[in-house]
Every structure is written in C-alpha cells, then in structure tokens.
CSV table of C-alpha atoms and ligand atoms in Angstrom, one decimal:
chain,number,residue,atom,x,y,z
A,153,MET,CA,0.0,0.0,0.0
A,154,LYS,CA,1.4,3.4,-0.9
A,155,ARG,CA,1.9,5.6,2.2
A,156,GLU,CA,-0.3,8.7,2.3
A,157,GLN,CA,1.4,12.0,1.9
A,158,TRP,CA,0.8,15.7,2.6
A,159,SER,CA,-0.1,17.4,-0.7
A,160,SER,CA,2.6,20.0,-0.2
A,161,ASN,CA,5.0,21.4,2.3
A,162,LEU,CA,2.5,24.1,3.1
A,163,GLY,CA,0.0,21.4,3.9
A,164,PHE,CA,2.4,19.8,6.3
A,165,LEU,CA,3.4,23.1,7.8
A,166,LEU,CA,-0.2,24.0,8.4
A,167,ALA,CA,-1.0,20.6,9.8
A,168,ALA,CA,2.1,20.6,12.1
A,169,ALA,CA,1.3,24.2,13.2
A,170,GLY,CA,-2.3,23.0,13.6
A,171,SER,CA,-1.0,20.3,15.9
A,172,ALA,CA,1.2,22.7,17.9
A,173,ILE,CA,-1.4,25.4,18.1
A,174,GLY,CA,-4.3,24.3,20.3
A,175,LEU,CA,-5.6,24.4,23.8
A,176,GLY,CA,-2.0,24.5,24.9
A,177,ASN,CA,-1.8,28.1,23.6
A,178,LEU,CA,-5.3,29.3,24.2
A,179,TRP,CA,-6.3,27.6,27.4
A,180,LYS,CA,-3.1,26.4,29.0
A,181,PHE,CA,-0.6,29.1,28.3
A,182,PRO,CA,-2.5,32.0,30.0
A,183,TYR,CA,-3.4,29.9,33.0
A,184,ILE,CA,0.0,28.4,33.5
A,185,ALA,CA,1.7,31.8,33.0
A,186,GLY,CA,-1.0,33.3,35.4
A,187,SER,CA,-0.2,30.8,38.2
A,188,ASN,CA,3.6,30.9,37.7
A,189,GLY,CA,4.6,34.5,37.9
A,190,GLY,CA,3.6,35.9,34.5
A,191,ALA,CA,6.6,37.6,32.9
A,192,VAL,CA,9.3,35.5,34.7
A,193,PHE,CA,7.6,32.4,33.3
A,194,LEU,CA,7.5,34.0,29.9
A,195,MET,CA,11.2,34.7,30.0
A,196,LEU,CA,12.1,31.1,30.9
A,197,TYR,CA,9.6,29.9,28.3
A,198,LEU,CA,11.3,31.8,25.6
A,199,VAL,CA,14.7,30.6,26.4
A,200,LEU,CA,13.6,27.0,26.5
A,201,LEU,CA,11.6,27.4,23.3
A,202,ILE,CA,14.7,28.3,21.5
A,203,LEU,CA,17.1,25.9,23.2
A,204,LEU,CA,14.9,22.9,23.3
A,205,GLY,CA,12.0,23.5,20.9
A,206,THR,CA,13.6,24.0,17.6
A,207,PRO,CA,16.3,21.2,17.9
A,208,LEU,CA,13.8,18.7,19.2
A,209,LEU,CA,11.3,19.5,16.5
A,210,LEU,CA,14.0,19.0,13.9
A,211,ALA,CA,15.1,15.7,15.4
A,212,GLU,CA,11.5,14.4,15.5
A,213,MET,CA,10.6,15.4,12.0
A,214,ALA,CA,13.9,13.9,10.7
A,215,VAL,CA,13.3,10.5,12.4
A,216,GLY,CA,9.7,10.4,11.0
A,217,ARG,CA,10.7,11.4,7.4
A,218,ALA,CA,13.7,9.1,7.3
A,219,THR,CA,11.8,6.0,8.4
A,220,ARG,CA,8.4,6.8,7.0
A,221,LEU,CA,6.9,4.9,9.9
A,222,ASN,CA,4.7,5.4,13.0
A,223,ALA,CA,6.4,6.6,16.1
A,224,ILE,CA,7.1,3.1,17.6
A,225,ASP,CA,8.3,1.4,14.4
A,226,ALA,CA,10.3,4.5,13.5
A,227,CYS,CA,12.3,4.3,16.7
A,228,ARG,CA,12.6,0.6,16.3
A,229,ALA,CA,13.9,1.0,12.7
A,230,ILE,CA,16.7,3.2,14.0
A,231,HIS,CA,17.6,0.6,16.7
A,232,PRO,CA,15.6,-2.5,17.4
A,233,ARG,CA,15.8,-1.9,21.2
A,234,TRP,CA,14.6,1.7,21.1
A,235,GLY,CA,11.0,1.2,20.2
A,236,PHE,CA,10.2,2.2,23.8
A,237,VAL,CA,10.7,5.9,23.0
A,238,GLY,CA,7.9,5.7,20.5
A,239,ALA,CA,5.8,3.6,22.8
A,240,ALA,CA,6.2,6.2,25.6
A,241,GLY,CA,4.9,8.7,23.1
A,242,VAL,CA,1.9,6.7,22.2
A,243,VAL,CA,1.0,6.2,25.8
A,244,GLY,CA,1.5,9.9,26.4
A,245,ALA,CA,-0.8,10.7,23.5
A,246,PHE,CA,-3.5,8.6,25.2
A,247,VAL,CA,-3.0,10.4,28.5
A,248,ILE,CA,-3.1,13.8,26.9
A,249,LEU,CA,-6.2,13.0,24.9
A,250,SER,CA,-8.0,11.8,28.0
A,251,TYR,CA,-8.1,15.3,29.4
A,252,TYR,CA,-7.7,17.3,26.2
A,253,SER,CA,-11.0,16.0,25.0
A,254,VAL,CA,-12.7,17.1,28.3
A,255,ILE,CA,-11.6,20.7,27.7
A,256,GLY,CA,-12.5,20.4,24.1
A,257,GLY,CA,-16.0,19.4,25.4
A,258,TRP,CA,-16.1,22.6,27.5
A,259,VAL,CA,-15.3,24.6,24.5
A,260,LEU,CA,-18.2,23.0,22.6
A,261,LYS,CA,-20.5,23.7,25.5
A,262,TYR,CA,-19.5,27.4,25.5
A,263,LEU,CA,-20.0,27.6,21.8
A,264,PHE,CA,-23.5,26.3,22.0
A,265,ALA,CA,-24.3,28.4,25.1
A,266,TYR,CA,-23.5,31.5,23.1
A,267,MET,CA,-25.6,30.3,20.2
A,268,GLN,CA,-28.5,30.0,22.6
A,269,HIS,CA,-28.0,33.0,25.0
A,270,SER,CA,-26.7,36.5,24.3
A,271,ARG,CA,-24.9,36.6,27.7
A,272,LEU,CA,-23.8,34.0,30.2
A,273,GLY,CA,-24.2,36.3,33.3
A,274,ASP,CA,-21.7,35.6,36.2
A,275,ALA,CA,-19.0,33.8,34.3
A,276,ASP,CA,-17.4,32.4,37.5
A,277,ALA,CA,-20.6,30.9,38.7
A,278,TYR,CA,-21.5,29.7,35.3
A,279,TYR,CA,-18.2,27.9,34.9
A,280,THR,CA,-18.3,26.2,38.3
A,281,GLY,CA,-21.9,25.2,37.9
A,282,PHE,CA,-21.1,23.6,34.6
A,283,VAL,CA,-17.9,21.7,35.3
A,284,THR,CA,-19.1,20.2,38.5
A,285,ARG,CA,-22.3,18.7,37.0
A,286,PRO,CA,-21.9,15.0,36.6
A,287,LEU,CA,-23.4,14.2,33.2
A,288,GLU,CA,-23.3,17.3,31.0
A,289,PRO,CA,-19.5,17.8,30.7
A,290,VAL,CA,-19.2,14.1,30.0
A,291,LEU,CA,-21.5,14.3,27.1
A,292,TRP,CA,-19.7,17.3,25.6
A,293,HIS,CA,-16.4,15.4,26.0
A,294,LEU,CA,-17.8,12.4,24.2
A,295,LEU,CA,-19.0,14.7,21.4
A,296,PHE,CA,-15.6,16.2,21.0
A,297,ALA,CA,-14.0,12.7,21.0
A,298,ALA,CA,-16.4,11.6,18.3
A,299,CYS,CA,-15.5,14.6,16.1
A,300,CYS,CA,-11.8,13.8,16.3
A,301,CYS,CA,-12.5,10.2,15.6
A,302,GLY,CA,-14.5,11.1,12.5
A,303,ILE,CA,-11.7,13.2,11.0
A,304,VAL,CA,-8.9,10.7,11.7
A,305,ALA,CA,-11.0,8.0,10.1
A,306,PHE,CA,-11.0,10.1,6.9
A,307,GLY,CA,-7.3,10.0,6.6
A,308,VAL,CA,-4.3,12.3,6.6
A,309,SER,CA,-4.5,14.7,3.8
A,310,LYS,CA,-8.2,14.7,3.2
A,311,GLY,CA,-9.2,15.3,6.8
A,312,ILE,CA,-6.3,16.9,8.7
A,313,GLU,CA,-4.8,19.1,6.0
A,314,ARG,CA,-8.1,20.6,4.8
A,315,ILE,CA,-9.2,21.8,8.2
A,316,SER,CA,-5.8,23.3,9.2
A,317,LYS,CA,-5.6,25.4,6.0
A,318,ILE,CA,-8.7,27.3,6.8
A,319,PHE,CA,-8.7,28.0,10.4
A,320,LEU,CA,-5.2,29.3,11.3
A,321,PRO,CA,-5.4,32.6,9.6
A,322,VAL,CA,-8.9,33.3,10.9
A,323,LEU,CA,-7.8,32.4,14.4
A,324,LEU,CA,-5.0,35.0,14.2
A,325,LEU,CA,-7.4,37.8,13.2
A,326,THR,CA,-10.0,36.9,15.8
A,327,LEU,CA,-7.4,36.9,18.6
A,328,ILE,CA,-6.1,40.3,17.5
A,329,ALA,CA,-9.7,41.6,17.6
A,330,ILE,CA,-10.4,40.3,21.1
A,331,GLY,CA,-6.9,41.4,22.4
A,332,GLY,CA,-7.5,44.8,20.9
A,333,TYR,CA,-10.8,45.2,22.8
A,334,ALA,CA,-9.4,43.7,26.0
A,335,LEU,CA,-6.7,46.4,26.0
A,336,THR,CA,-9.2,49.1,26.1
A,337,LEU,CA,-10.7,47.8,29.4
A,338,PRO,CA,-10.0,49.8,32.5
A,339,GLY,CA,-7.0,48.4,34.3
A,340,ALA,CA,-5.9,46.4,31.3
A,341,SER,CA,-2.3,47.7,31.5
A,342,GLN,CA,-1.9,45.7,34.8
A,343,GLY,CA,-2.5,42.5,32.8
A,344,LEU,CA,0.2,43.6,30.2
A,345,ARG,CA,2.6,44.4,33.0
A,346,PHE,CA,2.0,41.1,34.6
A,347,LEU,CA,2.8,39.3,31.4
A,348,PHE,CA,5.7,41.3,30.2
A,349,LEU,CA,7.5,42.9,33.1
A,350,PRO,CA,9.2,40.3,35.3
A,351,ASP,CA,8.6,40.8,39.0
A,352,PHE,CA,11.4,38.9,40.8
A,353,SER,CA,10.1,40.0,44.2
A,354,GLN,CA,7.5,37.2,44.0
A,355,ILE,CA,10.3,34.6,43.8
A,356,HIS,CA,11.2,33.9,47.4
A,357,SER,CA,13.3,30.8,47.2
A,358,PHE,CA,15.1,28.5,44.8
A,359,SER,CA,12.2,26.2,44.9
A,360,ASP,CA,9.8,28.9,43.6
A,361,PHE,CA,12.1,29.5,40.7
A,362,ALA,CA,12.6,25.7,40.1
A,363,SER,CA,8.9,25.2,40.0
A,364,ILE,CA,8.4,27.9,37.4
A,365,LEU,CA,11.2,26.4,35.4
A,366,VAL,CA,9.6,23.0,35.4
A,367,ARG,CA,6.3,24.4,34.3
A,368,ALA,CA,8.0,26.4,31.6
A,369,MET,CA,9.6,23.3,30.2
A,370,GLY,CA,6.4,21.3,30.4
A,371,GLN,CA,4.7,24.0,28.5
A,372,VAL,CA,7.3,24.1,25.7
A,373,PHE,CA,6.9,20.4,25.2
A,374,PHE,CA,3.2,20.5,25.3
A,375,SER,CA,2.7,23.5,23.2
A,376,LEU,CA,5.0,22.4,20.4
A,377,SER,CA,3.7,18.8,20.5
A,378,ILE,CA,7.2,17.4,21.1
A,379,GLY,CA,8.2,14.2,22.8
A,380,MET,CA,5.0,12.4,22.0
A,381,GLY,CA,5.8,11.1,18.5
A,382,THR,CA,3.2,13.2,16.8
A,383,LEU,CA,5.9,14.9,14.7
A,384,ILE,CA,7.5,11.6,13.9
A,385,THR,CA,4.1,10.5,12.6
A,386,TYR,CA,3.4,13.8,10.7
A,387,GLY,CA,7.0,13.9,9.4
A,388,SER,CA,6.5,10.4,8.1
A,389,TYR,CA,4.0,11.7,5.6
A,390,LEU,CA,6.3,14.5,4.5
A,391,ASP,CA,7.9,14.8,1.1
A,392,ARG,CA,11.7,14.2,1.0
A,393,LYS,CA,12.3,17.5,-0.6
A,394,ALA,CA,10.6,19.7,2.1
A,395,ASN,CA,12.9,22.0,4.1
A,396,LEU,CA,12.8,20.7,7.7
A,397,GLN,CA,14.8,23.6,9.0
A,398,LYS,CA,12.3,26.1,7.8
A,399,ASN,CA,9.5,24.2,9.4
A,400,ALA,CA,11.4,23.9,12.7
A,401,VAL,CA,11.7,27.7,12.9
A,402,LEU,CA,8.2,28.6,11.6
A,403,ILE,CA,6.2,26.2,13.8
A,404,PRO,CA,7.6,27.6,17.1
A,405,LEU,CA,7.2,31.1,15.8
A,406,PHE,CA,3.5,30.7,14.9
A,407,ASP,CA,2.9,28.9,18.2
A,408,LEU,CA,4.5,31.6,20.2
A,409,VAL,CA,2.5,34.4,18.4
A,410,ILE,CA,-0.8,32.6,19.1
A,411,ALA,CA,0.1,32.0,22.8
A,412,LEU,CA,1.1,35.6,23.3
A,413,LEU,CA,-2.0,36.9,21.7
A,414,ALA,CA,-4.1,34.6,23.9
A,415,GLY,CA,-2.2,36.0,26.9
A,416,ILE,CA,-2.8,39.6,25.7
A,417,ALA,CA,-6.5,38.8,25.2
A,418,ILE,CA,-7.1,37.1,28.6
A,419,LEU,CA,-4.8,38.6,31.2
A,420,PRO,CA,-5.9,42.2,30.8
A,421,CYS,CA,-9.4,41.2,31.3
A,422,VAL,CA,-8.5,39.0,34.3
A,423,PHE,CA,-7.1,42.1,36.0
A,424,SER,CA,-9.8,44.4,34.7
A,425,PHE,CA,-12.6,42.3,36.3
A,426,GLY,CA,-10.7,41.6,39.5
A,427,LEU,CA,-10.2,37.9,38.9
A,428,GLU,CA,-7.1,36.0,40.1
A,429,PRO,CA,-4.5,35.2,37.4
A,430,SER,CA,-3.7,32.1,39.3
A,431,ALA,CA,-7.3,30.8,39.1
A,432,GLY,CA,-6.1,27.6,37.4
A,433,SER,CA,-7.5,25.6,34.6
A,434,GLY,CA,-10.8,27.5,34.4
A,435,LEU,CA,-9.1,30.9,33.6
A,436,LEU,CA,-10.1,31.1,30.0
A,437,PHE,CA,-13.7,30.2,30.7
A,438,ARG,CA,-14.0,32.4,33.8
A,439,SER,CA,-12.5,35.5,32.2
A,440,LEU,CA,-13.4,36.0,28.6
A,441,PRO,CA,-17.2,35.7,29.0
A,442,TYR,CA,-16.9,39.0,31.0
A,443,VAL,CA,-15.4,40.6,27.9
A,444,PHE,CA,-18.0,39.1,25.6
A,445,ASP,CA,-20.9,40.1,27.9
A,446,HIS,CA,-19.7,43.7,28.1
A,447,MET,CA,-19.0,44.5,24.5
A,448,ARG,CA,-21.4,45.3,21.8
A,449,GLY,CA,-21.8,42.4,19.5
A,450,GLY,CA,-19.8,40.3,22.0
A,451,ARG,CA,-22.0,37.4,21.6
A,452,TRP,CA,-21.0,37.0,17.9
A,453,LEU,CA,-17.4,37.4,18.7
A,454,ALA,CA,-17.9,34.7,21.4
A,455,ILE,CA,-19.4,32.3,18.9
A,456,GLY,CA,-16.6,33.0,16.4
A,457,PHE,CA,-14.0,32.7,19.2
A,458,PHE,CA,-15.2,29.4,20.6
A,459,ALA,CA,-15.7,27.9,17.1
A,460,LEU,CA,-12.0,28.7,16.4
A,461,VAL,CA,-10.8,27.4,19.8
A,462,PHE,CA,-12.7,24.2,18.9
A,463,LEU,CA,-11.0,24.0,15.6
A,464,ALA,CA,-7.6,24.6,17.2
A,465,ALA,CA,-8.3,21.9,19.7
A,466,VAL,CA,-9.5,19.5,17.1
A,467,THR,CA,-6.4,19.9,14.9
A,468,SER,CA,-4.2,19.2,17.9
A,469,ALA,CA,-6.3,16.3,19.2
A,470,ILE,CA,-6.3,14.6,15.8
A,471,SER,CA,-2.5,14.7,15.6
A,472,LEU,CA,-2.4,12.8,18.9
A,473,LEU,CA,-5.1,10.4,17.7
A,474,GLU,CA,-3.3,10.0,14.4
A,475,SER,CA,-0.1,8.9,16.2
A,476,ILE,CA,-1.9,6.2,18.1
A,477,ALA,CA,-3.9,5.1,15.1
A,478,ALA,CA,-0.9,5.0,12.8
A,479,PHE,CA,0.6,2.4,14.9
A,480,PHE,CA,-2.4,0.1,14.6
A,481,ILE,CA,-2.6,0.8,10.9
A,482,ASP,CA,1.1,0.2,10.0
A,483,HIS,CA,1.9,-2.4,12.6
A,484,LEU,CA,-1.2,-4.5,13.1
A,485,HIS,CA,-2.7,-3.7,9.6
A,486,TRP,CA,-6.0,-2.6,11.0
A,487,ASN,CA,-8.1,-0.4,8.7
A,488,ARG,CA,-8.2,3.3,9.4
A,489,ILE,CA,-11.7,3.3,10.7
A,490,ALA,CA,-11.2,0.5,13.2
A,491,ALA,CA,-7.9,2.0,14.4
A,492,ALA,CA,-9.4,5.5,14.9
A,493,GLY,CA,-12.6,4.0,16.6
A,494,LEU,CA,-10.8,1.8,19.1
A,495,SER,CA,-8.2,4.4,20.0
A,496,THR,CA,-11.0,6.9,20.6
A,497,LEU,CA,-12.9,4.4,22.8
A,498,GLY,CA,-9.8,3.9,25.0
A,499,PHE,CA,-9.1,7.6,25.7
A,500,ALA,CA,-12.7,8.6,25.9
A,501,LEU,CA,-13.3,6.2,28.8
A,502,ILE,CA,-10.4,7.6,30.8
A,503,GLY,CA,-11.7,11.0,29.9
A,504,VAL,CA,-15.0,10.3,31.6
A,505,ALA,CA,-13.2,9.7,34.8
A,506,ASN,CA,-11.2,12.9,34.3
A,507,SER,CA,-14.4,14.9,33.8
A,508,LEU,CA,-16.0,13.4,36.9
A,509,SER,CA,-12.9,14.3,38.9
A,510,MET,CA,-14.0,18.0,38.6
A,511,GLY,CA,-17.2,17.4,40.5
A,512,LEU,CA,-18.7,14.2,41.7
A,513,TRP,CA,-15.3,12.5,42.3
A,514,ASN,CA,-13.4,15.5,43.4
A,515,SER,CA,-12.7,14.0,46.9
A,516,PHE,CA,-10.6,11.3,45.2
A,517,THR,CA,-7.0,12.4,45.0
A,518,LEU,CA,-3.7,10.7,44.2
A,519,PHE,CA,-0.4,12.2,45.2
A,520,GLY,CA,-2.4,15.2,46.4
A,521,MET,CA,-3.9,15.8,42.9
A,522,SER,CA,-7.3,15.3,41.3
A,523,LEU,CA,-7.3,12.7,38.6
A,524,PHE,CA,-7.5,15.5,36.0
A,525,ASP,CA,-4.5,17.3,37.4
A,526,LEU,CA,-2.6,14.1,37.7
A,527,MET,CA,-3.0,13.4,34.0
A,528,VAL,CA,-1.8,16.9,33.2
A,529,PHE,CA,1.2,16.4,35.4
A,530,LEU,CA,1.9,13.0,34.0
A,531,SER,CA,1.9,14.1,30.4
A,532,ASP,CA,3.7,17.5,30.8
A,533,ASN,CA,6.2,16.8,33.5
A,534,VAL,CA,6.9,13.1,33.2
A,535,LEU,CA,6.1,11.5,29.8
A,536,MET,CA,7.0,14.4,27.5
A,537,PRO,CA,10.4,15.1,29.1
A,538,ILE,CA,11.2,11.4,29.1
A,539,GLY,CA,10.2,11.2,25.5
A,540,GLY,CA,12.2,14.3,24.7
A,541,PHE,CA,15.3,13.1,26.5
A,542,PHE,CA,15.5,9.7,24.8
A,543,LEU,CA,14.6,11.3,21.5
A,544,CYS,CA,17.7,13.5,21.7
A,545,ILE,CA,19.9,10.5,22.4
A,546,LEU,CA,18.2,8.4,19.8
A,547,ALA,CA,18.6,10.9,17.0
A,548,SER,CA,22.0,12.3,17.8
A,549,ARG,CA,23.8,9.3,19.2
A,550,ILE,CA,22.1,6.0,18.2
A,551,TRP,CA,21.1,7.0,14.7
A,552,GLY,CA,24.1,9.2,14.5
A,553,PHE,CA,24.4,12.9,14.1
A,554,SER,CA,25.6,12.7,10.5
A,555,SER,CA,22.7,10.5,9.4
A,556,MET,CA,20.3,12.9,11.0
A,557,LEU,CA,22.0,15.9,9.2
A,558,ARG,CA,21.7,14.1,5.9
A,559,GLU,CA,18.0,13.8,6.4
A,560,ILE,CA,17.6,17.3,7.6
A,561,SER,CA,19.5,18.6,4.6
A,562,SER,CA,17.4,16.5,2.3
A,563,ASN,CA,20.5,14.7,1.2
A,564,GLY,CA,22.6,17.8,0.8
A,565,GLN,CA,19.9,19.9,-0.9
A,566,TYR,CA,19.8,22.5,1.9
A,567,ALA,CA,22.7,23.9,3.8
A,568,ILE,CA,22.5,23.2,7.5
A,569,ARG,CA,22.6,26.2,9.7
A,570,PHE,CA,24.6,26.0,12.9
A,571,PRO,CA,25.4,22.3,12.7
A,572,GLY,CA,27.9,22.6,15.6
A,573,ALA,CA,25.3,24.2,17.9
A,574,LEU,CA,22.7,21.7,16.9
A,575,ARG,CA,25.0,18.8,17.6
A,576,TRP,CA,26.0,20.2,21.0
A,577,ILE,CA,22.4,20.9,22.0
A,578,LEU,CA,21.1,17.5,21.0
A,579,ARG,CA,24.0,15.5,22.4
A,580,TRP,CA,24.6,17.4,25.6
A,581,LEU,CA,22.6,20.5,26.5
A,582,ALA,CA,19.1,19.4,25.9
A,583,PRO,CA,19.4,16.0,27.6
A,584,ALA,CA,21.2,17.5,30.5
A,585,MET,CA,18.7,20.3,30.9
A,586,ILE,CA,15.7,17.9,30.7
A,587,LEU,CA,17.4,15.6,33.2
A,588,VAL,CA,18.1,18.4,35.7
A,589,ILE,CA,14.7,20.0,35.4
A,590,PHE,CA,13.0,16.6,35.6
A,591,ALA,CA,15.0,15.7,38.7
A,592,VAL,CA,14.1,19.0,40.3
A,593,SER,CA,10.4,18.4,39.6
A,594,LEU,CA,10.5,15.1,41.4
A,595,PHE,CA,12.1,16.5,44.5
B,230,LIG,N1,0.4,21.2,21.2
B,230,LIG,C1,-0.9,20.9,21.4
B,230,LIG,C2,-1.6,22.2,22.0
B,230,LIG,O1,-0.9,23.1,22.2
B,230,LIG,C3,-1.2,19.7,22.3
B,230,LIG,C4,-0.4,18.5,21.8
B,230,LIG,C5,0.6,18.0,22.7
B,230,LIG,C6,-0.6,18.0,20.6
B,230,LIG,C7,1.3,16.9,22.3
B,230,LIG,C8,0.2,16.9,20.2
B,230,LIG,C9,1.1,16.4,21.0
B,230,LIG,O2,-2.7,22.2,22.2
C-alpha cells in the first residue's frame, strides 16, 4: 500500500502548526503563566523554546521522514531496542487526549451556550456550575472525541490538512480583535505588565524558581507537541524535498505568536474584572465571557472565538489520535476506521473519569492531585520530558548525528545552519537540561 502523503510542504506546515497550536496556547498558556509568575515564566519559556523547541522539532521530524513509519516502528527502525521511545509517546498521547478532550468538550459547551443566549451572566458561577455537573460535561467530552475520531477516520491529507488550512489565519485575526478590545478595558495595563514585566520579588526561594522552570519546560513540550511522537508521525507523511529547518523555525514562531495573543486577550481582562490570574484551569472560561458580555456584538465574537478554539483543539487532538492510530494501521494492519474508533474508545473512557474528577469524584485524589491534574502532570512533567530526553539520544547518538543531518538537509539539498550548535544541543545541552529539570520536579 502506498503511504499517504501531505499534498505540499505548506499542507504539512499548516498541519504541524495545527498540531502545535491548540488548547496549549489558548487555554493552558494563559493559566500556567498566570499561576507561575507571569513575565518570569514567559522569559524562561522563551529561552527553553529556542534551546529545546527547535532542535527537538528537527530531530523528531527527521526521524519520521527518514523512516516513514509510525512513532514506535520508526524508533525501532533506528535501533531494534529503542521502540520504547515511540511507545512512551503513544502512551503519552493517550494520557493527553484523555483530558484534552474534556476541555474540548467545555469549548463546545460554551460555543453552544452563546448560540442560545446572548450573555452568560456571572462567568465564574456559570463555569463552576457547569464543570461540577456529573453528566453534562461528560456528554460534551464524548461529542468532542467523536469529532476527532471522524476526522482521523477520513485520513491524513483529506481530513487533517483541509481543516488546518482554513482556520489558522482566521484564528489569528480573531485573537487580534479580542486582544485589541481587552486592551481598552480599565486596568488592562496591569495585565500587560503582569505578562511582560518580570517581578522577581515574587520569587522567594530557589524552589519557587525551580517550579516555574519545570512548568515552563512542560509548556514548551506540550505547546510544540514534542516528545509524543506526533511529529514523527506527521513527518513520516512528508515529502523528501521539504525543508525541515524552515519548518522547525516557523512552527515555534506561529505557536508563540498565538500563545502571546491569547495572553494579551485574557490577562488584561482578568485584571480588569478583578479575577485571580492564578485561578487555574478555568481561567479562559472564567474571564473571557466577561469581555463578551460587556462589549457590543460580544455574543457574535464569542461564537466565532469558541468555534475557532474548537478547531484549534481538534487539529491538535487529531495529531495525537493519528499517532496512536498510525501504529495500529502500520503495525497491526487494521483499517483506518477501526484504528481510529478503538483508540477513541480507549481515551474517551479515561476522559469520563477525568471529567467526573472535577465534580462528583473530586474528593478522590492521588499524590495530592485530582485525577485530571494528575493526568496533566503525568503528560507534561513526566512523559513528555522522558520522550524528549530519549529522542535527543536516539537521534544524535544512536542513529548518529551525520545520518540525521543528511535527512535534515534532504541529502545535501539544503545547507545546514549552525550544525555545531545543533549537535551540541542534541547531544549534551538538551538531555542535561531535561534531566536536571526533571529531577528538580521530582524532589
Ligand atoms: N500542542 C498541542 C496544543 O498546544 C497539544 C499537543 C501535545 C498535541 C502533544 C500533540 C502532542 O494544544
């Protein structure tokens, strides 16, 4: 069977950017930045984005394109004993999907709520009332999961590429409009200051600093979709002639712009309406409805906004689902529909428990965290760094740096920029940094 392929590099770029840009930027970035010191977090995030993000993206795409296989078999093709790196990714993808889809469900709920009502009233109360209900959030989560399943069942270029091409430019414009309005709110400048002016007086000890560092690294991995094999999978459908270096610079750039715009839209309004920036995972849903309820035509902007967040979430979720399904398709020779369906069933069931942990089951905790928070911690702070660490070693040492360079340069077609730095980062700096930050997070 001929392996599917993206129709062009632009198709890949948009799909990979679609994978990177998602709830990680719009929902997670503002709330993680909000609970971790704002601008100090942003500074560390930027440093890690450059030092870890671009090199790891390159390594992942190169492994995928060179082997043209799903994440597990790709790693195994490089060395028969290294399939575990891909396997960790596939497990991680499951874990992420199990909570990602719950938030995706919330987004759908808000979209439909604005279609029915012109205002939501007290956003805080509305949010708490909704997420703690036993049944309703579960149903929205299942609906979200079903949408992703449907798209992946359609296949790579037909389903995934087509969606990403439309929504990214529109998302950008909508965020600019919301951000522009949020900046006119009274007290908005406090939100900007919080996001862009580092306030070191809030950091009292090394452990405060370390915990921000850990969160920043988790966010880089999560937001760029690295360490989970999704880019191995997407890279495996990529044409041999495409310029990987260009992709590895553009993807983080797009991703950063969208995250910053989300921060600029949300944080000023958090301060303007006297909310707490550290309010946690509900921040997006607790803050923006205030903006929508206050502005003229806000309801229509809200509908547009939540529709776009939904698309952003779907294009990321399908990249996760695709990397699970690809394994079943390539390795076990299942057909696409069965592979997508059964993978969805698996993560959707765990998702039900995650959703219930917000309300009905909230007294159940493990290691002091709700099931939902535990899944977030497990993916961002354990599985992704582990995946990233071994990926660096696999690409730069086991496969060999020169083989990787040959793939990145498309067999000499493109000059490699900064090969020395890339080599040093992948062989030494990135693994060491991941290891240290990971150790710090455990203790
Ligand atoms: N990067 C995606 C987001 O920001 C989430 C994701 C993580 C997707 C890991 C794939 C792999 O929403």
